[in-house]
Coordinates of C-alpha atoms and ligand atoms in Angstrom, one line a residue:
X1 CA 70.5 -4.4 35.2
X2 CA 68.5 -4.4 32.1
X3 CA 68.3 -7.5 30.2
X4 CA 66.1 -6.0 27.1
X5 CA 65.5 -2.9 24.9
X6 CA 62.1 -2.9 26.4
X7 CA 59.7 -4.6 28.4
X8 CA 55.7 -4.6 28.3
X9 CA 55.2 -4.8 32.0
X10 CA 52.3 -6.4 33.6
X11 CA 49.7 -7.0 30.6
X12 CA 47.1 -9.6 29.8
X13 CA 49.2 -11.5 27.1
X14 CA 47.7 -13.2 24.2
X15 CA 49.7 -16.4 23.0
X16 CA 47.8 -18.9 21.0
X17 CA 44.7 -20.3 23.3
X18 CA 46.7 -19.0 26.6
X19 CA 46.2 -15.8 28.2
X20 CA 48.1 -15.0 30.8
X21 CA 49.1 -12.0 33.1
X22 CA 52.8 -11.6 32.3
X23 CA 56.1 -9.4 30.9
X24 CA 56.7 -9.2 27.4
X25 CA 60.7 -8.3 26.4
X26 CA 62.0 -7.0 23.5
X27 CA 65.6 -7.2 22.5
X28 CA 66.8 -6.1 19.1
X29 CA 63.2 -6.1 17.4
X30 CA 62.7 -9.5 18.6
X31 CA 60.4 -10.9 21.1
X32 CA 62.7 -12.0 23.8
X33 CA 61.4 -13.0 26.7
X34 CA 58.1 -13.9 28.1
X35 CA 57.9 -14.3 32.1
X36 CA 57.4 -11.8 35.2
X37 CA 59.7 -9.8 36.4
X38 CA 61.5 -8.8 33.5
X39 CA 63.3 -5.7 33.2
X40 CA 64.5 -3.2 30.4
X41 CA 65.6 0.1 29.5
X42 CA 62.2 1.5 28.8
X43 CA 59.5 -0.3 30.3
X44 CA 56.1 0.2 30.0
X45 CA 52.8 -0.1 32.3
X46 CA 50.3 -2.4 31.0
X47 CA 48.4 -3.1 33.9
X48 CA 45.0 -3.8 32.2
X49 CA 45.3 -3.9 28.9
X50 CA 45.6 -6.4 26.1
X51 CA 49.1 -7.4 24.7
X52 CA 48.6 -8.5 21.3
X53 CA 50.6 -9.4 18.2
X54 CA 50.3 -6.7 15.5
X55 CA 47.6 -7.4 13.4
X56 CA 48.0 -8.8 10.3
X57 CA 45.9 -7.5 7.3
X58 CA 46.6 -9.7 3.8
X59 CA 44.0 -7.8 1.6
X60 CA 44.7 -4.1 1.1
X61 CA 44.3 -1.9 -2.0
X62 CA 46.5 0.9 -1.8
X63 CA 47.4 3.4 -4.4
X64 CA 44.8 0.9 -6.3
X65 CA 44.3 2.3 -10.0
X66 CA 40.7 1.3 -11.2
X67 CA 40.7 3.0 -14.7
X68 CA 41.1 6.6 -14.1
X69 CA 40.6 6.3 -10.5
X70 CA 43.3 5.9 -7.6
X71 CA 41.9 5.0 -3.9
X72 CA 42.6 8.2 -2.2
X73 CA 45.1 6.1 0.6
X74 CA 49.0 5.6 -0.4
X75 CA 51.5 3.4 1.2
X76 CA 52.4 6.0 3.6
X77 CA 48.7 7.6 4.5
X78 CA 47.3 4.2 4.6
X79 CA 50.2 2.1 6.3
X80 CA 49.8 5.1 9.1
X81 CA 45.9 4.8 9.8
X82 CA 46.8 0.9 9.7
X83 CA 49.2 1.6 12.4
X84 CA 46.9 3.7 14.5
X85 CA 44.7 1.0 14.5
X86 CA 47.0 -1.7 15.8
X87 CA 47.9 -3.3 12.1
X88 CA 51.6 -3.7 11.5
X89 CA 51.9 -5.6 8.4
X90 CA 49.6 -5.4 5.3
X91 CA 49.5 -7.5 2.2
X92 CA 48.6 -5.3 -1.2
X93 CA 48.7 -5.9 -4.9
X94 CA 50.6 -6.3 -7.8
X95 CA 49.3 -5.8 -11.3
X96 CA 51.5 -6.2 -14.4
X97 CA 50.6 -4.6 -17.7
X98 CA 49.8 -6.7 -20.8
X99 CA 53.2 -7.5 -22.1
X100 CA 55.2 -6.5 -19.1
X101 CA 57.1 -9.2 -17.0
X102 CA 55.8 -10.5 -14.3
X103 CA 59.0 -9.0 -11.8
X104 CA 59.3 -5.7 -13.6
X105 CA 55.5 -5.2 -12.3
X106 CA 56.8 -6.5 -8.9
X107 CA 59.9 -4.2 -8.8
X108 CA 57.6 -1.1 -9.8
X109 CA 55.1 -1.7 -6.7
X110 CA 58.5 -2.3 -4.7
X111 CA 59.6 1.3 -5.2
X112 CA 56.4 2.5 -4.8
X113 CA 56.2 1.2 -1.0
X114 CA 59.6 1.0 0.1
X115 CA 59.8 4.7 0.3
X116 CA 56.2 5.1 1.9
X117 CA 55.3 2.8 4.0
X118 CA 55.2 2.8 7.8
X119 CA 54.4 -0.2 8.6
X120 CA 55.8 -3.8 7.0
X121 CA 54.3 -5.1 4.0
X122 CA 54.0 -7.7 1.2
X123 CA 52.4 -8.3 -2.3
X124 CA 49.8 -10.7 -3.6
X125 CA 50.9 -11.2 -7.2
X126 CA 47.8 -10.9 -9.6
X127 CA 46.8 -13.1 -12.6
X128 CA 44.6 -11.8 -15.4
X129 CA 44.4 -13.2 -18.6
X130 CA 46.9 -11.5 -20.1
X131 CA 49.4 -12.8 -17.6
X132 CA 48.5 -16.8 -18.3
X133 CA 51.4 -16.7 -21.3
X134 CA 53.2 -15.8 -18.8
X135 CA 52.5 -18.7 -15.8
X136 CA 56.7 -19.9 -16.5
X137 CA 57.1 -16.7 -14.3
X138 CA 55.6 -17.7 -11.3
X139 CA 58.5 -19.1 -10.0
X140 CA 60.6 -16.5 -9.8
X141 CA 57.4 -14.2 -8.4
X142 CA 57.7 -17.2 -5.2
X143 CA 61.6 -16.9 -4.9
X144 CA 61.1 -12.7 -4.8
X145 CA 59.1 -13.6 -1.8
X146 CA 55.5 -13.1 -2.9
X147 CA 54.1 -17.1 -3.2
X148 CA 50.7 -15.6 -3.4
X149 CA 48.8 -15.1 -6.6
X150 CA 45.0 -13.3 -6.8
X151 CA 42.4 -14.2 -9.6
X152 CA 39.2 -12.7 -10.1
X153 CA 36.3 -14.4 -11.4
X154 CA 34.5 -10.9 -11.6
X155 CA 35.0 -7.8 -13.7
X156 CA 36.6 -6.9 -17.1
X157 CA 39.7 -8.8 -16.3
X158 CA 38.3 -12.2 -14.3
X159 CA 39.8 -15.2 -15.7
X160 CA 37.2 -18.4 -17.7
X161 CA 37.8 -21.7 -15.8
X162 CA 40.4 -22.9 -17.8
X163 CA 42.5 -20.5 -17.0
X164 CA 41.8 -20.6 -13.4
X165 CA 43.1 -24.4 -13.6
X166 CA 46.0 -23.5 -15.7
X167 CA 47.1 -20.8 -13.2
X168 CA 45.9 -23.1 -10.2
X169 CA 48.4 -25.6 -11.7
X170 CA 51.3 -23.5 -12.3
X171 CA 51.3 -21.7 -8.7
X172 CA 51.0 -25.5 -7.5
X173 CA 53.9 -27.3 -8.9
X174 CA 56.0 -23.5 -7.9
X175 CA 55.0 -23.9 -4.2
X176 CA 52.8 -20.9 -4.0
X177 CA 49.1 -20.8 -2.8
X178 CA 46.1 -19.4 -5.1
X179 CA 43.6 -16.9 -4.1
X180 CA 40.4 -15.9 -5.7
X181 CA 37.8 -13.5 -5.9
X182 CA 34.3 -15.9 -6.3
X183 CA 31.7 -14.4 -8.2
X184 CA 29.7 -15.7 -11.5
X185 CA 30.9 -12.6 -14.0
X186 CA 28.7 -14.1 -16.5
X187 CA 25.7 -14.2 -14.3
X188 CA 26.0 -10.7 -13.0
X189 CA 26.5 -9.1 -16.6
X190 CA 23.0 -10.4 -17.3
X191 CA 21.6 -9.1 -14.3
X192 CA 22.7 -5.8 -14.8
X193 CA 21.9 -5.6 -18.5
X194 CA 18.4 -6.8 -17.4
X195 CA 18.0 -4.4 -14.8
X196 CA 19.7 -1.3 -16.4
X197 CA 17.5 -1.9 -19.4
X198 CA 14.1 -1.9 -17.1
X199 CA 15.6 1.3 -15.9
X200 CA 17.0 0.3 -12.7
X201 CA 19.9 2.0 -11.9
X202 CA 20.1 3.3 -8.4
X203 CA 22.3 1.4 -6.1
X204 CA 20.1 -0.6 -4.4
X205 CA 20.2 -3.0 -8.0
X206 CA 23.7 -3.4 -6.9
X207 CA 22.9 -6.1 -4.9
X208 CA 20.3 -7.6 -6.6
X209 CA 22.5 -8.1 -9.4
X210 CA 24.9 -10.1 -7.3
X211 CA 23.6 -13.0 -5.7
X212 CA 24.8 -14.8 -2.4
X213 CA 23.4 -17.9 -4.6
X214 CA 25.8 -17.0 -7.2
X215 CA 28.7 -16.2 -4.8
X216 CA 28.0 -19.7 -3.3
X217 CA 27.8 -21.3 -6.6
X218 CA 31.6 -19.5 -7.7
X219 CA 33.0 -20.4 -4.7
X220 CA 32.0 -24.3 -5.2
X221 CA 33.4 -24.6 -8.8
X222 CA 36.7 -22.8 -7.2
X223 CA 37.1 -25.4 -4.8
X224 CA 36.6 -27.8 -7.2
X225 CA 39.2 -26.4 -9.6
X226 CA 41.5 -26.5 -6.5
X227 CA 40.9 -30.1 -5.6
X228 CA 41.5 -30.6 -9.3
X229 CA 44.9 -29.1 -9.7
X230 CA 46.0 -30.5 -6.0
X231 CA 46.1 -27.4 -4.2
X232 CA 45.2 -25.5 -1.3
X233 CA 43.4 -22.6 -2.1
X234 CA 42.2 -19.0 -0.1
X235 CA 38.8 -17.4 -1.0
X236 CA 38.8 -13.4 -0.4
X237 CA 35.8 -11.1 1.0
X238 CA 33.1 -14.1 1.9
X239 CA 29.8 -12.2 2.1
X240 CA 27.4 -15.2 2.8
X241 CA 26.7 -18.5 4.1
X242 CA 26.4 -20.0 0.9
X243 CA 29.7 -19.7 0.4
X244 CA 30.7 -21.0 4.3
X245 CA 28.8 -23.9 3.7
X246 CA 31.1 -24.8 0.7
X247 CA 34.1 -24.1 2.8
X248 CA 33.1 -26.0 5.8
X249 CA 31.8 -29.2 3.8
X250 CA 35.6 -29.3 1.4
X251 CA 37.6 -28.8 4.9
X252 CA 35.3 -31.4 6.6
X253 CA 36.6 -33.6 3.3
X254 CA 39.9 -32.3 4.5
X255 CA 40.7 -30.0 1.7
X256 CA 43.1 -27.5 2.3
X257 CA 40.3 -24.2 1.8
X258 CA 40.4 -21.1 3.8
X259 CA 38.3 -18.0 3.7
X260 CA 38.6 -14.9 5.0
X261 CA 35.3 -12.7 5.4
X262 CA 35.8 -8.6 6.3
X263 CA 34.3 -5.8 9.0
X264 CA 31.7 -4.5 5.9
X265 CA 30.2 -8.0 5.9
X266 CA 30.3 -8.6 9.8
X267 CA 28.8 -5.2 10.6
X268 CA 26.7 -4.2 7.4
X269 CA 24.1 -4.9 5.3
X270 CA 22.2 -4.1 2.1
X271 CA 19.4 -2.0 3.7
X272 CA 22.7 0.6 3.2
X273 CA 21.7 1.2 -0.7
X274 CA 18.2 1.6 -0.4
X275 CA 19.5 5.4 1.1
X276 CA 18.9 7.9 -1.0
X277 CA 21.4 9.7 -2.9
X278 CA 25.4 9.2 -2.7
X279 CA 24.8 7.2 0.7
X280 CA 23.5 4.6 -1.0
X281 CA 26.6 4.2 -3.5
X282 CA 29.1 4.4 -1.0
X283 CA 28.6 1.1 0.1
X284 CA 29.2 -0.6 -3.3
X285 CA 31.5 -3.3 -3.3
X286 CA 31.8 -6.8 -4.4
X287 CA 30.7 -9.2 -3.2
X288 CA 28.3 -6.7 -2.2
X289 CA 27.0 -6.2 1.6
X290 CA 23.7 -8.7 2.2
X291 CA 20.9 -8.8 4.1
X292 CA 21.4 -8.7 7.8
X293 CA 20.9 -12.4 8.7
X294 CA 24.4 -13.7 6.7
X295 CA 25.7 -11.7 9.9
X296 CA 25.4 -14.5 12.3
X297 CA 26.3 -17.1 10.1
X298 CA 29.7 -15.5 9.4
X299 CA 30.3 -14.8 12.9
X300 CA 29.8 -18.4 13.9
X301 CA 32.0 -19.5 11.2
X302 CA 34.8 -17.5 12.5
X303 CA 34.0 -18.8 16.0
X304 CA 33.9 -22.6 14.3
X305 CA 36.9 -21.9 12.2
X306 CA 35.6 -22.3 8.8
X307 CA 36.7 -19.1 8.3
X308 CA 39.9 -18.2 9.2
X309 CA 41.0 -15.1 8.8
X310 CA 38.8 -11.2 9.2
X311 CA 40.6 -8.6 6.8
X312 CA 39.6 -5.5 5.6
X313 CA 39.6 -5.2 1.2
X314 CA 40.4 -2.0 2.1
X315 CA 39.5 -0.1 -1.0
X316 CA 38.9 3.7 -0.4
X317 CA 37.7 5.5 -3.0
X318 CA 36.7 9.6 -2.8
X319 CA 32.8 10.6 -2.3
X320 CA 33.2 11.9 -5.9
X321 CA 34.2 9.3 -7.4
X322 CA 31.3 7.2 -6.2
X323 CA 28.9 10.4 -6.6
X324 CA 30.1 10.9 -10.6
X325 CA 28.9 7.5 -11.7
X326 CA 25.1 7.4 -9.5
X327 CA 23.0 7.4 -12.9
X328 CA 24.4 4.0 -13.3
X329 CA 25.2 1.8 -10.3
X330 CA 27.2 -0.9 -12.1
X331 CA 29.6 1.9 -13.1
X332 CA 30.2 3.0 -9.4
X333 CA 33.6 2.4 -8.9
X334 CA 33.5 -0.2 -6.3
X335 CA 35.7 -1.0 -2.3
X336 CA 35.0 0.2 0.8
X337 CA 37.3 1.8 4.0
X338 CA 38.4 0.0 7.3
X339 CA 42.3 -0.3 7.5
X340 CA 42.4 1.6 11.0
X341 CA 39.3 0.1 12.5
X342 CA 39.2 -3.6 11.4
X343 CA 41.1 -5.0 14.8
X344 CA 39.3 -2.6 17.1
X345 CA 35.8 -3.5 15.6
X346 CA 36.4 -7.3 15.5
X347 CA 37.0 -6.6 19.6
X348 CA 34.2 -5.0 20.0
X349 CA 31.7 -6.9 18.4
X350 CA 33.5 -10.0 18.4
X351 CA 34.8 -10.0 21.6
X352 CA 33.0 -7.6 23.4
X353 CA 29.3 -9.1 22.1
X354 CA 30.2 -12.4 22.8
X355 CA 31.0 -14.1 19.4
X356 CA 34.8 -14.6 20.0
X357 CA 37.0 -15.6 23.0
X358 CA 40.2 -13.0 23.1
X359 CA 42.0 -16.0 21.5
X360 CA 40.4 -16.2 19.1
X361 CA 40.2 -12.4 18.2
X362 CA 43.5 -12.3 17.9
X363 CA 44.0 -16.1 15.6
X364 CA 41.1 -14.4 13.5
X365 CA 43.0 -10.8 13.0
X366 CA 46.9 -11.8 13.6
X367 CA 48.0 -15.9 14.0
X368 CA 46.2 -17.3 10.9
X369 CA 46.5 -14.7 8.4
X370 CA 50.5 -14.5 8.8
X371 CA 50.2 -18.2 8.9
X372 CA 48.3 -18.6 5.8
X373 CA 50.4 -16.1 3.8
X374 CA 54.0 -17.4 5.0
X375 CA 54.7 -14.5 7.6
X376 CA 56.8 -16.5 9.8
X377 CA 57.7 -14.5 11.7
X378 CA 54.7 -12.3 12.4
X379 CA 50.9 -12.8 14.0
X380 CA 52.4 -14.6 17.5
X381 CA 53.8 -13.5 20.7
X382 CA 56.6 -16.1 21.1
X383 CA 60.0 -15.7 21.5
X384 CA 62.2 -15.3 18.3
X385 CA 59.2 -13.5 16.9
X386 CA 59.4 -10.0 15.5
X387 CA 58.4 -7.5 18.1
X388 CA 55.5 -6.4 16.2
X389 CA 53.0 -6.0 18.8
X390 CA 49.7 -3.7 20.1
X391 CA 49.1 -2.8 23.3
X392 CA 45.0 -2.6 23.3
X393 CA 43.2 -0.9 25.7
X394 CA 39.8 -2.7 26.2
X395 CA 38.6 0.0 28.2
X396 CA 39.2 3.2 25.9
X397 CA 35.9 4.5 24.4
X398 CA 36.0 5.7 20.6
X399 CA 33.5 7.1 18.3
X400 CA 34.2 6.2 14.7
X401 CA 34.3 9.6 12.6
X402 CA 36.2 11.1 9.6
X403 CA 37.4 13.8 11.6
X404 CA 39.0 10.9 14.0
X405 CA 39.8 8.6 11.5
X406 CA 43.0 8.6 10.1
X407 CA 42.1 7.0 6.6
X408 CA 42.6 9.6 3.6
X409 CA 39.1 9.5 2.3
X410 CA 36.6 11.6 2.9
X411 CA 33.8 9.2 4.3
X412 CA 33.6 5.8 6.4
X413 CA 30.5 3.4 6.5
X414 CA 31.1 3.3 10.4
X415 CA 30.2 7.5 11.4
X416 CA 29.2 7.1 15.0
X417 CA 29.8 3.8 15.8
X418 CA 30.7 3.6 19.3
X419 CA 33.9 1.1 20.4
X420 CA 34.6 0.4 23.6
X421 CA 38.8 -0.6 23.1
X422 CA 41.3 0.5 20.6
X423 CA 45.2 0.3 20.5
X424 CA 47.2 2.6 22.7
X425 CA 50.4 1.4 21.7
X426 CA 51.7 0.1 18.4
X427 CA 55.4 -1.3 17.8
X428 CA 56.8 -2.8 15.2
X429 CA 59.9 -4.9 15.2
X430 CA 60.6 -3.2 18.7
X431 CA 60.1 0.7 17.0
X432 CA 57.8 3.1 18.0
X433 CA 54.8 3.7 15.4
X434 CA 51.9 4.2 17.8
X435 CA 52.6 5.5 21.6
X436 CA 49.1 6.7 23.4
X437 CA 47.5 7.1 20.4
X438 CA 49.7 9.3 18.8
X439 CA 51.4 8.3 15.3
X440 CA 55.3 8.7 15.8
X441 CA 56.2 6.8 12.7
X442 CA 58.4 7.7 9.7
X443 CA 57.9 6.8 6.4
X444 CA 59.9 4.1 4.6
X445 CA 60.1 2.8 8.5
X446 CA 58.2 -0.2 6.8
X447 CA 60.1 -3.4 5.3
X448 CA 59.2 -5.6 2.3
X449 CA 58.5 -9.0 4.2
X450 CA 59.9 -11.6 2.2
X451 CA 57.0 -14.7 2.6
X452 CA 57.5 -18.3 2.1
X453 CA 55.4 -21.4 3.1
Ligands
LIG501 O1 34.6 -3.9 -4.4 C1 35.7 -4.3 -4.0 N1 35.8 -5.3 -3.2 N2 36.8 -3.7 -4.5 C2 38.1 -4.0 -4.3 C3 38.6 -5.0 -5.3 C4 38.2 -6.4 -4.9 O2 37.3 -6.9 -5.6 O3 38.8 -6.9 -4.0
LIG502 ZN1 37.8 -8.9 -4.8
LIG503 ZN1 40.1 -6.6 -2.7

């Protein structure tokens, strides 16, 4: 007799710090049952490979609009490479206009997903400083489900510290939890005004007009803004230790501060815009990529848990649109690629190099970033949890290419990078996205996730 809709027979299973040879069952989109000998109407061989949660990525920008420019991935094109690569629930943006309400922005991103999107999903609210007149809104933005609210201390539209603590106040007393992009804006404008003016321009100033220092120093008065309004607080994209070291010492204060650091700043470095040419722009993004030895600091913060979560900024924007802006490199529009490879390349060089015990692979990619972000019922194999859930094969060799990459842009910082493990089964709540590779999804399969802490 079959007691589920489906049963993951035989796989390694990851659950919290235990991992352990055993039957996963699904019943009505739900995790059901974990134990041996389970049995269901479809069951499926796992017999060595990984059984993970889906991955969890809360920093995506799809359908992004920079100015004139759109990233080239949609909710359907990029929920689908997401799925391919064992993600089954992303977090993007929302972005009102000056004098529109906070919810009308909220409802407009709403219809642009629901209709799209493969995979489920939710939205970081986003305050700029036309939206602190509107801070009495941010209730109702928690209550719709979204109790998570970006700022940016960098570009045309970052917020002074006044407003930060304003904002920082407001999502506070609503129950919500602030996030921030930690850069000086004031700092960097000089730089590039300095080195634009000496006739700098190519990319490789990018960096050089961003500082880890500066990153470090951003990220310090953020915390302390935080501690000041009485509220946890998440910092996006953490390039450099500078910035860990701030982290670690508030949370060793026991502040509530989390950070999340990406693939680009794991795997990458700055030796990437001294290439000539468009190769050297298409690495621009901010924080930018530093020099090779942040690597192992961040790894061993992800390994220590002063940072928390790896996501991706996915950001892709067309070799064009980089190439159009090369005779000035603060003008290159700025984000770089990795929905569909984020959990496969944190196994490989996390797990498979070393740096990261399975367990904590999968806390890094799926546990802590639902947790963080009110998914509750997502990142976990445990029963009453939504069957969203990755069987990875540690085994499968992959060579990272545009041609094999399912992104929709035409480039990817990781051409020829060799993996050794990606997903070879993708479900989410107990539906078929990903089976043996192969994306058997629908659009509008995806759900609005409503979050809540
Ligand atoms: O350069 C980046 N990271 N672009 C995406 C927007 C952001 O700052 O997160
Ligand atoms: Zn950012
Ligand atoms: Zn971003």
């Amino acid at each position: 007799m079959s007691d589920y809709d489906l049963v993951l027979k035989n796989g390694l299973v990851v659950m919290g710090e235990a991992v352990v040879a055993a039957d996963v069952g699904v019943m009505g989109g739900k995790i059901a049952g974990i134990a041996h000998h389970l049995h269901g109407t479809e069951e499926i061989d796992c017999q060595g490979h990984i059984v993970t949660p889906g991955a969890v990525d809360v920093h995506v920008h799809l359908q992004y609009p920079i100015g004139p420019l759109t990233t080239g991935d949609d909710f359907f094109t990029g929920t689908r490479a997401a799925a391919l690569g064992g993600t089954t629930t992303i977090i993007d943006f929302v972005e009102a206009r000056p004098q529109q309400p906070l919810l009308d922005a909220l409802h407009e991103r709403h219809m642009l997903a629901a209709e799209r999107a493969v995979i489920d999903y939710g939205f970081h609210m986003t305050i700029t400083p036309t939206d602190i007149p509107k801070l009495d809104q941010v209730p109702a933005i928690v209550a719709a489900g979204c109790p998570s609210f970006k700022h940016y201390m960098a570009y045309s539209f970052r917020l002074h510290d006044g407003e930060l603590l304003q904002s920082f106040q407001a999502i506070r007393r609503a129950g919500g939890l602030p996030i921030v992009h930690a850069e000086n804006w004031d700092v960097i404008q000089a730089l590039v005004r300095q080195n634009l003016a000496a006739g700098r321009t190519e990319p490789r100033w990018h960096p050089r007009s961003r500082p880890a220092l500066m990153e470090g120093e951003a990220a310090g008065r953020v915390i302390n803004l935080a501690a000041l309004a009485e509220t946890p607080v998440y910092i996006f994209h953490v390039s450099c230790q500078a910035v860990v070291e701030r982290i670690a010492a508030a949370r060793a204060q026991g502040q509530p501060v989390y950070g999340e650091t990406c693939p680009q700043y794991l795997l990458l470095d700055d030796s990437l815009f001294e290439q000539p040419g468009v190769a050297g722009a298409l690495p621009i993004c901010s924080p930018p990529l530093r020099p090779r030895s942040e690597q192992a600091h961040l790894w061993a913060a992800l390994a220590r848990g002063d940072l928390q979560v790896i996501s991706t900024d996915h950001c892709p924007f067309w070799l064009a649109d980089k190439a159009a802006a090369l005779e000035d490199f603060s003008r290159i529009p700025g984000g770089v690629p990795s929905i569909e490879s984020r959990f496969a390349l944190a196994y490989t060089f996390g797990v498979g190099a070393g740096r990261l015990s399975l367990s904590q692979w999968v806390a890094r990619c799926c546990t802590t970033p639902a947790q963080l972000m009110g998914l509750t019922h997502k990142g976990q194999i445990a029963v009453g949890y939504d069957a969203d859930l990755v069987v990875f094969d540690p085994q499968w060799p992959v060579t990272l290419s545009t041609e094999t990459l399912h992104e929709n842009v035409d480039w990817t910082l990781y051409a020829g990078r060799q993996l050794t493990g990606w997903p070879r089964h993708t479900l989410s709540r107990g539906r078929w996205l990903v089976r043996d590779g192969a994306f058997v999804g629908r659009p509008g399969q995806g759900q609005f996730v409503c979050r809540h802490f």
